[in-house]
Each structure stands twice: as C-alpha cells, then as structure tokens.
PDB file of C-alpha atoms in Angstrom:
ATOM      1  CA  MET A   1       0.000   0.000   0.000  1.00  0.00           C
ATOM      2  CA  LYS A   2       1.220   3.483  -0.853  1.00  0.00           C
ATOM      3  CA  ALA A   3       2.103   6.008   1.805  1.00  0.00           C
ATOM      4  CA  TYR A   4      -0.435   8.621   0.752  1.00  0.00           C
ATOM      5  CA  ASN A   5       0.723  11.185   3.302  1.00  0.00           C
ATOM      6  CA  HIS A   6       3.838  11.844   1.173  1.00  0.00           C
ATOM      7  CA  ILE A   7       1.938  12.380  -2.085  1.00  0.00           C
ATOM      8  CA  GLU A   8       1.418  15.925  -3.356  1.00  0.00           C
ATOM      9  CA  ASP A   9      -2.072  17.345  -3.802  1.00  0.00           C
ATOM     10  CA  GLY A  10      -1.962  17.160  -7.612  1.00  0.00           C
ATOM     11  CA  GLU A  11      -1.258  13.457  -7.608  1.00  0.00           C
ATOM     12  CA  LEU A  12      -3.888  12.894  -4.912  1.00  0.00           C
ATOM     13  CA  MET A  13      -6.416  14.618  -7.172  1.00  0.00           C
ATOM     14  CA  ALA A  14      -5.457  12.361 -10.080  1.00  0.00           C
ATOM     15  CA  LEU A  15      -5.920   9.316  -7.854  1.00  0.00           C
ATOM     16  CA  LEU A  16      -9.204  10.703  -6.537  1.00  0.00           C
ATOM     17  CA  ALA A  17     -10.481  11.225 -10.090  1.00  0.00           C
ATOM     18  CA  ARG A  18     -10.012   7.478 -10.604  1.00  0.00           C
ATOM     19  CA  GLY A  19     -12.059   6.748  -7.467  1.00  0.00           C
ATOM     20  CA  ASP A  20      -9.180   5.983  -5.097  1.00  0.00           C
ATOM     21  CA  ARG A  21     -10.736   5.986  -1.624  1.00  0.00           C
ATOM     22  CA  SER A  22      -7.360   6.111   0.106  1.00  0.00           C
ATOM     23  CA  ALA A  23      -6.537   9.323  -1.767  1.00  0.00           C
ATOM     24  CA  PHE A  24      -9.854  10.773  -0.617  1.00  0.00           C
ATOM     25  CA  THR A  25      -9.083   9.751   2.965  1.00  0.00           C
ATOM     26  CA  GLU A  26      -5.706  11.472   2.763  1.00  0.00           C
ATOM     27  CA  ILE A  27      -7.285  14.649   1.375  1.00  0.00           C
ATOM     28  CA  PHE A  28      -9.844  14.548   4.183  1.00  0.00           C
ATOM     29  CA  ASN A  29      -7.165  14.037   6.830  1.00  0.00           C
ATOM     30  CA  ARG A  30      -5.040  16.798   5.339  1.00  0.00           C
ATOM     31  CA  TYR A  31      -7.749  19.471   5.077  1.00  0.00           C
ATOM     32  CA  ASN A  32     -10.593  18.617   7.476  1.00  0.00           C
ATOM     33  CA  LYS A  33      -9.301  20.430  10.565  1.00  0.00           C
ATOM     34  CA  LEU A  34      -8.050  23.374   8.542  1.00  0.00           C
ATOM     35  CA  LEU A  35     -11.390  23.864   6.806  1.00  0.00           C
ATOM     36  CA  TYR A  36     -13.306  23.382  10.054  1.00  0.00           C
ATOM     37  CA  SER A  37     -11.181  26.029  11.771  1.00  0.00           C
ATOM     38  CA  HIS A  38     -11.731  28.429   8.879  1.00  0.00           C
ATOM     39  CA  VAL A  39     -15.502  27.888   8.870  1.00  0.00           C
ATOM     40  CA  PHE A  40     -15.836  28.084  12.646  1.00  0.00           C
ATOM     41  CA  ASN A  41     -13.929  31.393  12.695  1.00  0.00           C
ATOM     42  CA  LYS A  42     -16.509  32.795  10.287  1.00  0.00           C
ATOM     43  CA  ILE A  43     -19.799  31.459  11.630  1.00  0.00           C
ATOM     44  CA  ARG A  44     -19.073  30.577  15.298  1.00  0.00           C
ATOM     45  CA  ASP A  45     -21.325  27.525  15.300  1.00  0.00           C
ATOM     46  CA  GLU A  46     -19.686  24.150  15.930  1.00  0.00           C
ATOM     47  CA  GLU A  47     -22.445  21.953  14.532  1.00  0.00           C
ATOM     48  CA  ALA A  48     -23.022  24.087  11.446  1.00  0.00           C
ATOM     49  CA  SER A  49     -19.260  24.213  10.865  1.00  0.00           C
ATOM     50  CA  ARG A  50     -18.963  20.419  11.012  1.00  0.00           C
ATOM     51  CA  ASP A  51     -21.953  20.013   8.685  1.00  0.00           C
ATOM     52  CA  LEU A  52     -20.616  22.522   6.192  1.00  0.00           C
ATOM     53  CA  VAL A  53     -17.178  20.884   6.059  1.00  0.00           C
ATOM     54  CA  GLN A  54     -18.758  17.463   5.698  1.00  0.00           C
ATOM     55  CA  ASP A  55     -20.811  18.798   2.776  1.00  0.00           C
ATOM     56  CA  ILE A  56     -17.613  20.068   1.131  1.00  0.00           C
ATOM     57  CA  PHE A  57     -16.073  16.609   1.232  1.00  0.00           C
ATOM     58  CA  VAL A  58     -19.268  14.947   0.010  1.00  0.00           C
ATOM     59  CA  ILE A  59     -19.314  17.313  -2.964  1.00  0.00           C
ATOM     60  CA  LEU A  60     -15.627  16.660  -3.612  1.00  0.00           C
ATOM     61  CA  TRP A  61     -16.278  12.909  -3.714  1.00  0.00           C
ATOM     62  CA  GLU A  62     -19.348  13.296  -5.928  1.00  0.00           C
ATOM     63  CA  LYS A  63     -17.476  15.541  -8.391  1.00  0.00           C
ATOM     64  CA  ARG A  64     -14.205  13.633  -8.244  1.00  0.00           C
ATOM     65  CA  SER A  65     -14.223  12.790 -11.953  1.00  0.00           C
ATOM     66  CA  LEU A  66     -14.687  16.466 -12.891  1.00  0.00           C
ATOM     67  CA  VAL A  67     -11.937  18.015 -10.765  1.00  0.00           C
ATOM     68  CA  LYS A  68      -8.674  17.390 -12.558  1.00  0.00           C
ATOM     69  CA  ASN A  69      -5.570  19.567 -12.761  1.00  0.00           C
ATOM     70  CA  ILE A  70      -6.703  22.002 -10.079  1.00  0.00           C
ATOM     71  CA  ASN A  71      -5.152  23.587  -7.040  1.00  0.00           C
ATOM     72  CA  LEU A  72      -6.733  21.398  -4.366  1.00  0.00           C
ATOM     73  CA  ALA A  73      -6.391  23.843  -1.478  1.00  0.00           C
ATOM     74  CA  GLY A  74      -7.734  26.691  -3.608  1.00  0.00           C
ATOM     75  CA  TYR A  75     -10.641  24.570  -4.790  1.00  0.00           C
ATOM     76  CA  LEU A  76     -11.561  23.474  -1.267  1.00  0.00           C
ATOM     77  CA  PHE A  77     -11.335  26.989   0.158  1.00  0.00           C
ATOM     78  CA  THR A  78     -13.361  28.433  -2.725  1.00  0.00           C
ATOM     79  CA  MET A  79     -16.046  25.815  -2.167  1.00  0.00           C
ATOM     80  CA  THR A  80     -15.932  26.577   1.547  1.00  0.00           C
ATOM     81  CA  ARG A  81     -16.226  30.338   1.018  1.00  0.00           C
ATOM     82  CA  ASN A  82     -19.212  29.871  -1.270  1.00  0.00           C
ATOM     83  CA  ARG A  83     -20.936  27.547   1.191  1.00  0.00           C
ATOM     84  CA  ILE A  84     -20.350  30.003   4.045  1.00  0.00           C
ATOM     85  CA  LEU A  85     -21.850  32.824   1.985  1.00  0.00           C
ATOM     86  CA  ASN A  86     -24.838  30.640   1.078  1.00  0.00           C
ATOM     87  CA  LEU A  87     -25.346  29.727   4.734  1.00  0.00           C
ATOM     88  CA  LEU A  88     -25.127  33.340   5.906  1.00  0.00           C
ATOM     89  CA  SER A  89     -27.556  34.432   3.194  1.00  0.00           C
ATOM     90  CA  HIS A  90     -29.965  31.648   4.125  1.00  0.00           C
ATOM     91  CA  ASN A  91     -29.726  32.517   7.826  1.00  0.00           C
ATOM     92  CA  LYS A  92     -30.486  36.169   7.054  1.00  0.00           C
ATOM     93  CA  ILE A  93     -33.559  35.218   5.040  1.00  0.00           C
ATOM     94  CA  VAL A  94     -34.778  32.938   7.854  1.00  0.00           C
ATOM     95  CA  SER A  95     -34.102  35.660  10.421  1.00  0.00           C
ATOM     96  CA  ASP A  96     -35.953  38.278   8.369  1.00  0.00           C
ATOM     97  CA  TYR A  97     -38.873  35.947   7.862  1.00  0.00           C
ATOM     98  CA  PHE A  98     -39.313  35.156  11.547  1.00  0.00           C
ATOM     99  CA  THR A  99     -38.960  38.715  12.836  1.00  0.00           C
TER     100      THR A  99
END
C-alpha cells in the first residue's frame, strides 16, 4: 500500500479522479481540521461548521471525476467560502422571515 501522506495534492487529485478511496481519505485528513477552523472562525457555530465541512467533502467525492488539474487547497477553500456565503444568506432570510 502506498504512503499517501507523502503524495502531493496534484497526484492525490489524479488518484481521486479514478475513485481511489485512500486518496480521498488522505485529502480529508489533510484538510478537514483546517477547513473546520476556517468555517468556525466565520460562523461561530460548531455543529453548522462540522456540517458545512462534511458537505464540502461529500461534494468533492461526488465531483471527483470532474476536478482534474486544479489547485486542491484553492478549490476546497473556494467551495468553503461559497458555502459560508450561502449559509449566511440563508440565515439572514430565515431571520428576516421570523422577525
């Protein structure tokens, strides 16, 4: 078995595109805490932060065949930023509706 923790992001993405679950696990282990910390610093809600980060990784797995030759960290943080903005917009709409 390969030592995935020594593989660069670009190669991990190539492996992920072929459905390599170990590559996905390494990406998750590499970025999960970092993304969670980033999200939590923005929204200050532990449960929502965990859910949002989980959604990011679900989307990554679902779109694995489409994401080739990308900057993995940039892609993950862009997805995260967009999800945070969507969540904040949704929360504002809910807040406006109930007040």
